[in-house]
Each structure stands twice: as structure tokens, then as C-alpha cells.
Backbone as JSON, one array per atom type, in Angstrom:
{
  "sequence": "XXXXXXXXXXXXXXXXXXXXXXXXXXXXXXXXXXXXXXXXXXXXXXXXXXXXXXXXXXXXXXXXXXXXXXXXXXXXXXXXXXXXXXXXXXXXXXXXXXXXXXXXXXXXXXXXXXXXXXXXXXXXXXXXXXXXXXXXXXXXXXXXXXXXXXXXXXXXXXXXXXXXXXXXXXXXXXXXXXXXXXXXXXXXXXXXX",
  "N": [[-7.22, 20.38, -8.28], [-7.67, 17.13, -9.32], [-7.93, 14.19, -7.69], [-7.32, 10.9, -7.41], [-8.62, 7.49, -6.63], [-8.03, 4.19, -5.92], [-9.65, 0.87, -5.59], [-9.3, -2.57, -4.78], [-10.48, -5.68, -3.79], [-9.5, -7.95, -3.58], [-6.85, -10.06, -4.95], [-7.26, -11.28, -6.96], [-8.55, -9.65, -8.51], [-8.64, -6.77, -11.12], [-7.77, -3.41, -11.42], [-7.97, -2.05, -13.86], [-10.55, -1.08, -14.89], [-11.09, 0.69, -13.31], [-9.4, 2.94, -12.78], [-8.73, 3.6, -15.41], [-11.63, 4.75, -15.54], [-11.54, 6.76, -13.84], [-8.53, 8.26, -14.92], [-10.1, 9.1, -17.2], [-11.61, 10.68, -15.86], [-10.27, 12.74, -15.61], [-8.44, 13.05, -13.26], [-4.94, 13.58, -12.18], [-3.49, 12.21, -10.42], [-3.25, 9.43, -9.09], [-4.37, 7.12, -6.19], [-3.82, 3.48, -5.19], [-5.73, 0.65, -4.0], [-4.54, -2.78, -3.37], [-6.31, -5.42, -2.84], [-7.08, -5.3, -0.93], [-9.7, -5.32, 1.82], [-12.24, -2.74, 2.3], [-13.18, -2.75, 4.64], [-11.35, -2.8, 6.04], [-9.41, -0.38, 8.28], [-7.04, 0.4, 8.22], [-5.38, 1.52, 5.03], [-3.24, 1.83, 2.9], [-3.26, 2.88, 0.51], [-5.21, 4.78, 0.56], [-4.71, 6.28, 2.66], [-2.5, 7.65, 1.62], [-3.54, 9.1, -0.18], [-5.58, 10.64, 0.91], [-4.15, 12.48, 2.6], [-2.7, 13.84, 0.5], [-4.39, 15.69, -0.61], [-5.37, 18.93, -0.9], [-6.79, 21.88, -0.18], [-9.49, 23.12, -1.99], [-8.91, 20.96, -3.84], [-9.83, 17.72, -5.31], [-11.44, 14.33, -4.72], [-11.66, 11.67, -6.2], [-13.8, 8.95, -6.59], [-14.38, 5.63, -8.01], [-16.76, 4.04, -7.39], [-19.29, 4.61, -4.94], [-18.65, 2.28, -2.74], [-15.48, 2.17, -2.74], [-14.58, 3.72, -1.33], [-15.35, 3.98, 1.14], [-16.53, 1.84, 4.31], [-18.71, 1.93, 5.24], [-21.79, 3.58, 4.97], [-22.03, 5.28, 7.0], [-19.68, 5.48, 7.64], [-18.36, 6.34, 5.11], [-20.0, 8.95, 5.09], [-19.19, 10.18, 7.35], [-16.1, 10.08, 6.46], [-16.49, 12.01, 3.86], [-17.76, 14.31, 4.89], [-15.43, 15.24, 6.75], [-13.82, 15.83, 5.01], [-14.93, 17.69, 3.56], [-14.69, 19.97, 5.53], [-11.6, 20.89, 4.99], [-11.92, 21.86, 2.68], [-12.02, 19.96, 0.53], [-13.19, 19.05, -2.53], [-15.69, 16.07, -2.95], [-15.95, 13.71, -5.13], [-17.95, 10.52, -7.26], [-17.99, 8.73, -9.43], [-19.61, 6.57, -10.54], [-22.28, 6.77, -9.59], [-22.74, 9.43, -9.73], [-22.31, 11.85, -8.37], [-21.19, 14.98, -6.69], [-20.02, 16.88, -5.17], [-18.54, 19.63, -4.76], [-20.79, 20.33, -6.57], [-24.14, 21.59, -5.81], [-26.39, 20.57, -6.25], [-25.39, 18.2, -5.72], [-23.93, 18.16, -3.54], [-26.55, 17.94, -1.73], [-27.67, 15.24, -2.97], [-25.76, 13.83, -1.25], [-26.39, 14.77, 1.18], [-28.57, 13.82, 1.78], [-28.5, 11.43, 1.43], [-26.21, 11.05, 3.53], [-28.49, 11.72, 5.52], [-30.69, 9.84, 5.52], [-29.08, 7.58, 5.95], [-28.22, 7.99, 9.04], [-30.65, 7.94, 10.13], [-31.64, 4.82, 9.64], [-29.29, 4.45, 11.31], [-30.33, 5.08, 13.74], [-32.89, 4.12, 13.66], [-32.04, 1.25, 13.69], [-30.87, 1.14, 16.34], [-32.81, 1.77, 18.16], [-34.67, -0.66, 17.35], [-33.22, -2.48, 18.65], [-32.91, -1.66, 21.45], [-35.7, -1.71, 22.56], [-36.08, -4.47, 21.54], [-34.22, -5.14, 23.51], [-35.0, -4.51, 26.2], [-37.78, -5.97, 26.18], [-36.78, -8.72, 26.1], [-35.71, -8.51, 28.57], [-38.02, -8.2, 30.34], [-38.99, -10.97, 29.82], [-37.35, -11.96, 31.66], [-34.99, -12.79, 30.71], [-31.16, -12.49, 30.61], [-29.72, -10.72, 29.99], [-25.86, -9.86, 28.51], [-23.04, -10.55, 29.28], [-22.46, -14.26, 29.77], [-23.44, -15.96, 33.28], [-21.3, -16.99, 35.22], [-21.7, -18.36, 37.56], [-24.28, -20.33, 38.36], [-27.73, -20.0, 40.14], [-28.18, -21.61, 41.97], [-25.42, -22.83, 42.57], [-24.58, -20.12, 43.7], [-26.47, -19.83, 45.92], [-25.76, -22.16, 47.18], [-22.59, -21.57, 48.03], [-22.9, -19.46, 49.21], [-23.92, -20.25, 51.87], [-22.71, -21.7, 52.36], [-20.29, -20.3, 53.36], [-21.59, -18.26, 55.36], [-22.09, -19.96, 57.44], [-19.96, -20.53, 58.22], [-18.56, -22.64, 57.13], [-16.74, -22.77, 55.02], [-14.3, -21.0, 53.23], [-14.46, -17.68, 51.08], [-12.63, -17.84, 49.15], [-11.97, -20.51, 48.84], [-14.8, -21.48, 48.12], [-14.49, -20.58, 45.66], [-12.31, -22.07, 44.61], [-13.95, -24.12, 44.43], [-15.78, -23.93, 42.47], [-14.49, -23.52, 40.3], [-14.16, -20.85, 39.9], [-12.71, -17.25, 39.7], [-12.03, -15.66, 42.55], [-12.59, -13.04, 43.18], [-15.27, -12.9, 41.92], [-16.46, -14.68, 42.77], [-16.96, -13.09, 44.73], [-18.2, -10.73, 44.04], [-20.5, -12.55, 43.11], [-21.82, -13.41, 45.08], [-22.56, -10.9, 46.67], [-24.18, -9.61, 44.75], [-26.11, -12.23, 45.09], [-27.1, -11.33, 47.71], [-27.66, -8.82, 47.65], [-30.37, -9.06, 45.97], [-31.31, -11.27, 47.56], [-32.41, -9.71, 49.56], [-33.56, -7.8, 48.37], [-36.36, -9.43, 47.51], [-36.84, -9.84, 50.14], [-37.5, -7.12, 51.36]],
  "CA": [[-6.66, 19.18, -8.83], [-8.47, 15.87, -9.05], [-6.92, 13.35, -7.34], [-8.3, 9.77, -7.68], [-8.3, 6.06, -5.35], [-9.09, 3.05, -6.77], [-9.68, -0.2, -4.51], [-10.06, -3.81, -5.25], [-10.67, -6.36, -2.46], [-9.2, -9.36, -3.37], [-5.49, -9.54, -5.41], [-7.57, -11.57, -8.22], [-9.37, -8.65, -9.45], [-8.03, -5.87, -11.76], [-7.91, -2.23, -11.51], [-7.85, -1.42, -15.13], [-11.57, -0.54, -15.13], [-11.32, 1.95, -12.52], [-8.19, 3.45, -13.46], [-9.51, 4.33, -17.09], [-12.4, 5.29, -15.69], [-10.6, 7.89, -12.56], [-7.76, 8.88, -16.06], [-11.38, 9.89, -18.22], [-12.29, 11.87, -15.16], [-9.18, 14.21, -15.03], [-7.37, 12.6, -12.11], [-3.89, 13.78, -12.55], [-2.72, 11.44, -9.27], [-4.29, 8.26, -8.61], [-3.69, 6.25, -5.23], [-4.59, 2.89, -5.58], [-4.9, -0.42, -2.78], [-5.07, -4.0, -3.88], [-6.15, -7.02, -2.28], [-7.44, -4.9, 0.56], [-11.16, -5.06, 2.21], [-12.94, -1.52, 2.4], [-13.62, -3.05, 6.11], [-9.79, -2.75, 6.81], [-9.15, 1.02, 9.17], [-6.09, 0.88, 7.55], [-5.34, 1.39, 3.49], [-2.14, 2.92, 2.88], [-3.25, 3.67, -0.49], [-6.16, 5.64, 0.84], [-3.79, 7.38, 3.44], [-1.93, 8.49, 1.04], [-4.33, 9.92, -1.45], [-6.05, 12.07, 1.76], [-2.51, 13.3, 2.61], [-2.04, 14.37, -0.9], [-5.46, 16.71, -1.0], [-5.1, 19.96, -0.43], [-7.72, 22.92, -0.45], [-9.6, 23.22, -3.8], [-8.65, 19.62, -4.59], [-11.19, 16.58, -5.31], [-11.15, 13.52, -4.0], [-12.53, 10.68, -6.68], [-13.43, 7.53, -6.81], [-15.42, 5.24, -9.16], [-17.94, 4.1, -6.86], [-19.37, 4.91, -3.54], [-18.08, 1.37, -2.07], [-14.62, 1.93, -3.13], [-13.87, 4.43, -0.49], [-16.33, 3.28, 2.7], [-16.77, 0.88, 4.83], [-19.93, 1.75, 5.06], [-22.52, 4.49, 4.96], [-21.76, 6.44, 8.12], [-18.04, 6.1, 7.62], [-18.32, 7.16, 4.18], [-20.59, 10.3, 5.58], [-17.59, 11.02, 8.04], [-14.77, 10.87, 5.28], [-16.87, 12.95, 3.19], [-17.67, 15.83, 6.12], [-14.2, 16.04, 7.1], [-13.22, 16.36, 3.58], [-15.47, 19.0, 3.11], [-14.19, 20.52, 6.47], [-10.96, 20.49, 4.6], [-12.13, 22.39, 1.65], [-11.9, 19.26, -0.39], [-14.8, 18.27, -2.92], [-15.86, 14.52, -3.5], [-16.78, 13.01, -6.77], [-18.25, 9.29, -7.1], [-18.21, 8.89, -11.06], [-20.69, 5.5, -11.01], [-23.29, 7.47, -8.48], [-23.11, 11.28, -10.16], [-22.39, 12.49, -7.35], [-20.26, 15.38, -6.79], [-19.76, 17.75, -3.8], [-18.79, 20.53, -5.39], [-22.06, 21.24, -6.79], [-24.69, 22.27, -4.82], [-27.19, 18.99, -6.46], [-24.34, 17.08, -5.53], [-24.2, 17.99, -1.68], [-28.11, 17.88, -1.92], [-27.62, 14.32, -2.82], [-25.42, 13.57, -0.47], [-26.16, 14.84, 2.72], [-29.54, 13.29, 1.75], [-27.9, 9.82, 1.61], [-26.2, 10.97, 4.93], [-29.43, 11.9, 6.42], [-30.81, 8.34, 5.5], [-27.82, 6.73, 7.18], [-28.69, 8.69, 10.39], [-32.21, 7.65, 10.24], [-31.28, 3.82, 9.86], [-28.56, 4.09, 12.76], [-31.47, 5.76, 14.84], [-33.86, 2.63, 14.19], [-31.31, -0.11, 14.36], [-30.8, 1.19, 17.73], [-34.35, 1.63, 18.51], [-34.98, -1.8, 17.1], [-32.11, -2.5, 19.99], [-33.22, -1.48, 22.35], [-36.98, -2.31, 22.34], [-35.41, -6.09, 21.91], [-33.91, -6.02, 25.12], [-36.2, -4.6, 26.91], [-38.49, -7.18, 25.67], [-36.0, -9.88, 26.86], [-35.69, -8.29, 30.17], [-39.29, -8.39, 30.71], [-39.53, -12.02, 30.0], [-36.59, -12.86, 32.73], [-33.93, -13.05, 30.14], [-30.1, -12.06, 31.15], [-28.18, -9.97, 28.63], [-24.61, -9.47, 28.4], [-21.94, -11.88, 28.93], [-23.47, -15.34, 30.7], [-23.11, -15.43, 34.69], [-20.31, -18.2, 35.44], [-22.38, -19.17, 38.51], [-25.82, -20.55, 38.46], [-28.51, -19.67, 41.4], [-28.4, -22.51, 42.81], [-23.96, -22.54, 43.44], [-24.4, -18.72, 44.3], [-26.82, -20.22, 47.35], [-24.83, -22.93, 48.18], [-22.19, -21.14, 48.58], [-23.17, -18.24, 49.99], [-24.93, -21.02, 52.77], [-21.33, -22.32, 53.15], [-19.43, -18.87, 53.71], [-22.35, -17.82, 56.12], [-22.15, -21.1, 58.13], [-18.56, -21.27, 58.42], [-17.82, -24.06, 56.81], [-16.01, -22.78, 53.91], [-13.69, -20.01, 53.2], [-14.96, -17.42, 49.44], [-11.62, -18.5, 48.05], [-12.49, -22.1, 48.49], [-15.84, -21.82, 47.22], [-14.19, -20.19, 44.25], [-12.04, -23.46, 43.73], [-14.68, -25.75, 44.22], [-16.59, -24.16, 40.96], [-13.64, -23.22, 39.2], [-14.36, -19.19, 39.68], [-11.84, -15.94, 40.43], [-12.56, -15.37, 44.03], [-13.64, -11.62, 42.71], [-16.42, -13.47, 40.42], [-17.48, -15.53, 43.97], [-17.38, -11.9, 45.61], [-19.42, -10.78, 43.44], [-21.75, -13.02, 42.9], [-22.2, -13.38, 46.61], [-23.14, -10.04, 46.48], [-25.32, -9.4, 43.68], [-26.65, -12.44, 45.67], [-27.37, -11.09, 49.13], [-29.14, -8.0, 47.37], [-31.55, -10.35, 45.61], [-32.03, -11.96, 48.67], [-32.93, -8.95, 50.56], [-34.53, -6.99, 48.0], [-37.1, -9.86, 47.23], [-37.63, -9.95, 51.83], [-38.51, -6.23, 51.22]],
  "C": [[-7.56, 18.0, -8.44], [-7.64, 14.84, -8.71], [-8.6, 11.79, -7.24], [-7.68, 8.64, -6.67], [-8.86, 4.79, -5.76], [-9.01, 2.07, -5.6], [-10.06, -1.51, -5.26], [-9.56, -4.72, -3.92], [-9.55, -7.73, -2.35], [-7.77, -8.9, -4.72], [-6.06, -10.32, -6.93], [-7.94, -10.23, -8.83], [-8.59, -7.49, -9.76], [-8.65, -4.81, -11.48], [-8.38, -1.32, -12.41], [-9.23, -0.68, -15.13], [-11.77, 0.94, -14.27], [-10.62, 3.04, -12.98], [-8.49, 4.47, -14.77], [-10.2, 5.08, -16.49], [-11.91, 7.0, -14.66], [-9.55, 8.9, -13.89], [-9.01, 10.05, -16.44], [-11.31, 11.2, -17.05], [-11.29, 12.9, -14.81], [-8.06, 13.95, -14.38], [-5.65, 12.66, -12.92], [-3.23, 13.06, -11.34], [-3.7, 10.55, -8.91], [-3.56, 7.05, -7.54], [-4.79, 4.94, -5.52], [-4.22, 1.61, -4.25], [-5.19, -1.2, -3.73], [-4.63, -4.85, -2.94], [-6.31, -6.37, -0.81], [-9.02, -4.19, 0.75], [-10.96, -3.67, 2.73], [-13.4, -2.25, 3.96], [-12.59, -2.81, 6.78], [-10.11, -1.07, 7.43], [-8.0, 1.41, 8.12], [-5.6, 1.1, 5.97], [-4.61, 2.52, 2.86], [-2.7, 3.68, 1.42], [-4.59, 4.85, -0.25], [-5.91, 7.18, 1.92], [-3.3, 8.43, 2.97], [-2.38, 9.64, 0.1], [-5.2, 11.16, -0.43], [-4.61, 13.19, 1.98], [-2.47, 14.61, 1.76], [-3.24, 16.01, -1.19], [-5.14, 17.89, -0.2], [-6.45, 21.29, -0.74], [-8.42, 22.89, -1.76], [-9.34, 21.77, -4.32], [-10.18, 18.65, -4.92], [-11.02, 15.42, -5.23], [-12.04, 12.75, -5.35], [-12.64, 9.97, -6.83], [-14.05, 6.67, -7.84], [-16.39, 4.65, -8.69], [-17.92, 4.26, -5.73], [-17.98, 3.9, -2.53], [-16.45, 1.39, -2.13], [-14.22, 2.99, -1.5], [-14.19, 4.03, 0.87], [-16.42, 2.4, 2.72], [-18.11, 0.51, 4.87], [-20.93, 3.0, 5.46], [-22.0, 5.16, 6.31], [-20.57, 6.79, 7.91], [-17.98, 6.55, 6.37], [-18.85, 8.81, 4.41], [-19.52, 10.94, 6.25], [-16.76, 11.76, 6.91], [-15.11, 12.23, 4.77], [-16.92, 14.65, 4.05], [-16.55, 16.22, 6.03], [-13.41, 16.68, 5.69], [-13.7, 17.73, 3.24], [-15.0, 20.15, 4.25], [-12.92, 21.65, 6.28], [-10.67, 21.5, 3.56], [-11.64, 21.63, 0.58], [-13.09, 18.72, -0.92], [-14.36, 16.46, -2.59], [-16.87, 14.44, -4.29], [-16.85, 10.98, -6.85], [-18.58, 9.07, -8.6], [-19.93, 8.13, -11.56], [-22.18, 6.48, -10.44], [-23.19, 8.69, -9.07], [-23.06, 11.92, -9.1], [-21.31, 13.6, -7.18], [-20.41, 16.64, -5.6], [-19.32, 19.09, -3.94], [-19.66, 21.34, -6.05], [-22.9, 21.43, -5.52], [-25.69, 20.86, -5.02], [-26.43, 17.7, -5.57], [-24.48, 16.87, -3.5], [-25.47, 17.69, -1.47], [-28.12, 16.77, -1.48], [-27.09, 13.43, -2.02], [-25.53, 13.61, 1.34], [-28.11, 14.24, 2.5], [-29.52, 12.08, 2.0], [-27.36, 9.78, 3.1], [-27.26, 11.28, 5.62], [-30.33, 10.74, 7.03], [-30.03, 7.45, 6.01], [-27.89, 6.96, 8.73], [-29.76, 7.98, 10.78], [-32.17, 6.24, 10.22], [-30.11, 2.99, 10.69], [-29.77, 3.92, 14.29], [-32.02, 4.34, 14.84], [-33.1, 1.47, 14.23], [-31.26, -0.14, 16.0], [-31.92, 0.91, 18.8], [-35.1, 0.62, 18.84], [-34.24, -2.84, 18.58], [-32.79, -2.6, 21.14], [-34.83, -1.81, 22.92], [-36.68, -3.9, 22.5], [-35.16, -6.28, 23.54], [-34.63, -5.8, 26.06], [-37.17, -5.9, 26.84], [-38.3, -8.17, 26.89], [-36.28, -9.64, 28.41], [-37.29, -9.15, 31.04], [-39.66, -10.0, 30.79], [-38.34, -12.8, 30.3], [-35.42, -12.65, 32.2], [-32.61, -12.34, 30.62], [-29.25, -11.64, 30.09], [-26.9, -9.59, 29.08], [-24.42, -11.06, 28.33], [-22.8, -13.06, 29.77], [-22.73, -15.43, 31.62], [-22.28, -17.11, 34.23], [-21.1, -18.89, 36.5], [-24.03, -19.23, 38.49], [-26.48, -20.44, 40.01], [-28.21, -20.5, 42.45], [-26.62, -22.92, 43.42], [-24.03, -21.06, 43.87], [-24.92, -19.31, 46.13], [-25.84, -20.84, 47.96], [-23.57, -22.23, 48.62], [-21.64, -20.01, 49.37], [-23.51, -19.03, 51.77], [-23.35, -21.58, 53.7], [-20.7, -21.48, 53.95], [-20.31, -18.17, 55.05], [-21.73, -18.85, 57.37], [-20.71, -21.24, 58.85], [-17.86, -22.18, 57.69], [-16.84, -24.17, 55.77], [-15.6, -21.3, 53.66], [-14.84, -19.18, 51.5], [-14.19, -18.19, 48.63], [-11.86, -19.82, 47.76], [-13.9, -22.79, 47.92], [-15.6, -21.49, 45.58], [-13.55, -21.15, 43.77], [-12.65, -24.11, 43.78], [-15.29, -25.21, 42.91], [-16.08, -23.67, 40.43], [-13.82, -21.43, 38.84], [-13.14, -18.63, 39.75], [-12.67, -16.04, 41.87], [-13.06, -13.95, 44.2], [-14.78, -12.1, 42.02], [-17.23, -13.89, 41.93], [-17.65, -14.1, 44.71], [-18.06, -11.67, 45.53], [-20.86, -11.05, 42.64], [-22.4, -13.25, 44.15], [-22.82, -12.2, 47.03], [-23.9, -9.83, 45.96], [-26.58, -10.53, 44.38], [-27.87, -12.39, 46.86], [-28.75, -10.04, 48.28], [-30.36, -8.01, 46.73], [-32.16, -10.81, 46.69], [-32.76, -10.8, 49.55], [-33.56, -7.73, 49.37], [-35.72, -7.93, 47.67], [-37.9, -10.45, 48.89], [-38.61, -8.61, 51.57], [-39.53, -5.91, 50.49]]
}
């Protein structure tokens, strides 16, 4: 059985084109969302239309974008579907999972999705390195600058001032002055050795 899913993003835009086009293609059950982004997790009408597939069934839509978020998560759906023993058909794209061209084409498109996770990451990572190298501090930004870590590390040494009270004088957690007092010290004594 062909089962069909139509999507439109926004509550202006009509279905009708899909619809027809999902009818032409056989679809004897068509789940449909509206007025809901392909970025959403959730899309009852998309819930429902996996639900509904059963062995031998086919999953179709009228274009790639209608079902994914975006290339990898479309590659997922599709796997598990096939996991499943459910084809997928993409009417606009010729694509169809059931043939043998069809998977061809597809796990070709997923292979290319792989291969542009790989170098985004790559690209990633190379960046920060980079950064590192020229001093820079990635992640979240430190609440205390070098120069209140000393001071009051200078205070807490000395006596003169409790952590907790160096933590209200610069507006910290008194875990944040812990550990920056720390991360401190081993700065200080890995740049003696």
C-alpha cells in the first residue's frame, strides 16, 4: 500500500498541489501537517503516517524536503524505514527505494551527507585548533579575568579575605571562585616548572 504525507510550513500555503500529486501516485492514505516547520521533532501528521506503514508498504512524499529536516535526518528516516521493510518514494526527485536505481540513488545522496558531516567537522576542528594556537579561549567566556583570579587568590593566601567573600566582591558562585582559584594555582605552578 502507498501511503502518502504532505507538509506545508506556514498555514498560508496550500496543499492542493501535493495532494493531487501523492492521489496521481496511488496513495490510498494520505497524512498531512499544516503550518508546521520540517525543523519541528514533532509532526503529528508525520507520526501518524509512520504508525500507519506496515511491511510491504511505501512511504511517499512529493519532495525530498517535505519529510526532513535535513539530509542526515532524512537518511535516518529512510534506513529505519527500510529496516522496517518499508519502501520510500520522493515523486519530484525519482527516487524510489524499492528499486534497486532508487536505493543506488539514495544511499549515494546518504553517502554525500556523511562526507559533508565528516568535513564540517574537520573544518571544526582545524578552526579551533587554530584559535587555540593563537591564545584564544573557546567555550563559554571565563566570568573572572586574570587579573581578579590573582587578586584574589593574593587575598585568600594572605588572609585577608575569606573565597566566599572574594566571590561577593566580583559577583561570582563561590564554586566559580573555587575554581578559578584553582585552574589558577595550576597555571601558576605549571608556568614555575
Amino acid at each position: 500500500m502507498h501511503i502518502g504525507y504532505a507538509r506545508v510550513s506556514t498555514d498560508d500555503q496550500q496543499l492542493h498541489l501535493q495532494l493531487d500529486a501523492l492521489t496521481t501516485a496511488g496513495c490510498t492514505q494520505i497524512f498531512k501537517d499544516e503550518g508546521i516547520s520540517g525543523a519541528q521533532v514533532q509532526r503529528p501528521g508525520l507520526d501518524a503516517a509512520l504508525a500507519a506503514l506496515t511491511t510491504g508498504d511505501v512511504l511517499v512524499v512529493w519532495r525530498l524536503d517535505r519529510l526532513g529536516r535535513s539530509m542526515p535526518h532524512l537518511v535516518s528516516v529512510v534506513h529505519t524505514l527500510g529496516a522496517q521493510g518499508v519502501g520510500f518514494q520522493s515523486l519530484t526527485e525519482a527516487i524510489n527505494t524499492t528499486t534497486a536505481g532508487g536505493k543506488l540513488v539514495f544511499h549515494i545522496m546518504g553517502a554525500l551527507a556523511e562526507f559533508e558531516r565528516s568535513l564540517i567537522a574537520e573544518r571544526s576542528q582545524a578552526g579551533m585548533q587554530a584559535a587555540r594556537r593563537r591564545g584564544k579561549h573557546l567555550g563559554r567566556p571565563l566570568k573572572l579575568t586574570r587579573e581578579q583570579i590573582a587578586h584574589a587568590s593574593r587575598m585568600v593566601r594572605e588572609g585577608m579575605e575569606t573565597v566566599s567573600g572574594m566571590a561577593a566582591l566580583y559577583g561570582v558562585d563561590r564554586v566559580t571562585m573555587y575554581r578559578a582559584l584553582k585552574r589558577g594555582t595550576e597555571t601558576h605552578i605549571a608556568r614555575r616548572g
